[in-house]
Amino acid sequence: MEPLVYVPADDSRFGAVVIVLDHKRGAVAVSGDGLPPTGIRRASGTPLESQVSIGTRDPSGLP
């Protein structure tokens, strides 16, 4: 699956915000004119799960 690049969201504080979701790598990146680029990615070997509630993963699985 190719990474998804969402249409930039126009934020009143940060300007255009771009979100890129890469299912294959398990990564999401956020960037924009008014904020530093940042991203997170799934730790190597972490099993894929379709439904994970925010804040419920074991923190030791974070890189």
PDB file of C-alpha atoms in Angstrom:
ATOM      1  CA  MET A   1       0.000   0.000   0.000  1.00  0.00           C
ATOM      2  CA  GLU A   2       1.365   3.407  -0.988  1.00  0.00           C
ATOM      3  CA  PRO A   3       1.661   6.097   1.713  1.00  0.00           C
ATOM      4  CA  LEU A   4      -1.419   8.313   2.001  1.00  0.00           C
ATOM      5  CA  VAL A   5      -0.837  12.058   1.749  1.00  0.00           C
ATOM      6  CA  TYR A   6      -3.890  13.881   3.016  1.00  0.00           C
ATOM      7  CA  VAL A   7      -5.041  17.213   1.603  1.00  0.00           C
ATOM      8  CA  PRO A   8      -3.366  19.873   3.752  1.00  0.00           C
ATOM      9  CA  ALA A   9      -5.581  21.079   6.578  1.00  0.00           C
ATOM     10  CA  ASP A  10      -5.685  24.856   6.957  1.00  0.00           C
ATOM     11  CA  ASP A  11      -5.103  25.634  10.632  1.00  0.00           C
ATOM     12  CA  SER A  12      -5.586  29.198  11.896  1.00  0.00           C
ATOM     13  CA  ARG A  13      -2.528  28.950  14.141  1.00  0.00           C
ATOM     14  CA  PHE A  14      -0.067  26.805  12.137  1.00  0.00           C
ATOM     15  CA  GLY A  15      -1.147  27.374   8.536  1.00  0.00           C
ATOM     16  CA  ALA A  16      -1.268  24.418   6.149  1.00  0.00           C
ATOM     17  CA  VAL A  17      -0.673  21.116   7.960  1.00  0.00           C
ATOM     18  CA  VAL A  18       0.255  18.014   5.932  1.00  0.00           C
ATOM     19  CA  ILE A  19      -0.263  14.481   7.263  1.00  0.00           C
ATOM     20  CA  VAL A  20       1.377  11.444   5.635  1.00  0.00           C
ATOM     21  CA  LEU A  21       0.353   7.943   6.732  1.00  0.00           C
ATOM     22  CA  ASP A  22       2.578   5.025   5.685  1.00  0.00           C
ATOM     23  CA  HIS A  23       0.812   1.751   6.511  1.00  0.00           C
ATOM     24  CA  LYS A  24       3.690  -0.408   5.273  1.00  0.00           C
ATOM     25  CA  ARG A  25       6.257   1.197   7.599  1.00  0.00           C
ATOM     26  CA  GLY A  26       3.735   1.836  10.369  1.00  0.00           C
ATOM     27  CA  ALA A  27       4.545   5.532  10.398  1.00  0.00           C
ATOM     28  CA  VAL A  28       2.793   8.880  10.417  1.00  0.00           C
ATOM     29  CA  ALA A  29       4.459  12.222   9.679  1.00  0.00           C
ATOM     30  CA  VAL A  30       3.089  15.717  10.256  1.00  0.00           C
ATOM     31  CA  SER A  31       4.595  18.888   8.822  1.00  0.00           C
ATOM     32  CA  GLY A  32       3.628  22.431   7.965  1.00  0.00           C
ATOM     33  CA  ASP A  33       4.841  25.978   7.498  1.00  0.00           C
ATOM     34  CA  GLY A  34       4.256  26.947  11.139  1.00  0.00           C
ATOM     35  CA  LEU A  35       5.446  23.823  12.945  1.00  0.00           C
ATOM     36  CA  PRO A  36       8.489  21.566  12.999  1.00  0.00           C
ATOM     37  CA  PRO A  37       8.211  18.281  11.096  1.00  0.00           C
ATOM     38  CA  THR A  38       7.531  15.361  13.393  1.00  0.00           C
ATOM     39  CA  GLY A  39       6.636  11.718  13.120  1.00  0.00           C
ATOM     40  CA  ILE A  40       6.110   8.462  14.912  1.00  0.00           C
ATOM     41  CA  ARG A  41       6.542   4.889  13.741  1.00  0.00           C
ATOM     42  CA  ARG A  42       5.700   1.446  14.999  1.00  0.00           C
ATOM     43  CA  ALA A  43       8.573  -0.350  16.724  1.00  0.00           C
ATOM     44  CA  SER A  44      10.160  -3.140  14.683  1.00  0.00           C
ATOM     45  CA  GLY A  45       8.510  -6.486  15.378  1.00  0.00           C
ATOM     46  CA  THR A  46       5.344  -4.952  16.828  1.00  0.00           C
ATOM     47  CA  PRO A  47       2.354  -6.996  15.677  1.00  0.00           C
ATOM     48  CA  LEU A  48      -0.149  -5.270  13.418  1.00  0.00           C
ATOM     49  CA  GLU A  49      -3.519  -4.593  15.000  1.00  0.00           C
ATOM     50  CA  SER A  50      -6.451  -2.911  13.298  1.00  0.00           C
ATOM     51  CA  GLN A  51      -8.001  -1.481  16.476  1.00  0.00           C
ATOM     52  CA  VAL A  52      -5.806  -0.159  19.282  1.00  0.00           C
ATOM     53  CA  SER A  53      -7.289   2.374  21.676  1.00  0.00           C
ATOM     54  CA  ILE A  54      -5.080   5.418  22.274  1.00  0.00           C
ATOM     55  CA  GLY A  55      -2.872   4.971  25.328  1.00  0.00           C
ATOM     56  CA  THR A  56      -3.481   1.241  25.733  1.00  0.00           C
ATOM     57  CA  ARG A  57      -0.243  -0.170  24.279  1.00  0.00           C
ATOM     58  CA  ASP A  58       2.581  -1.235  26.544  1.00  0.00           C
ATOM     59  CA  PRO A  59       5.032   1.724  26.620  1.00  0.00           C
ATOM     60  CA  SER A  60       7.985  -0.675  26.394  1.00  0.00           C
ATOM     61  CA  GLY A  61       6.986  -1.267  22.743  1.00  0.00           C
ATOM     62  CA  LEU A  62       7.761   2.354  21.827  1.00  0.00           C
ATOM     63  CA  PRO A  63      11.131   2.975  20.126  1.00  0.00           C
TER      64      PRO A  63
END
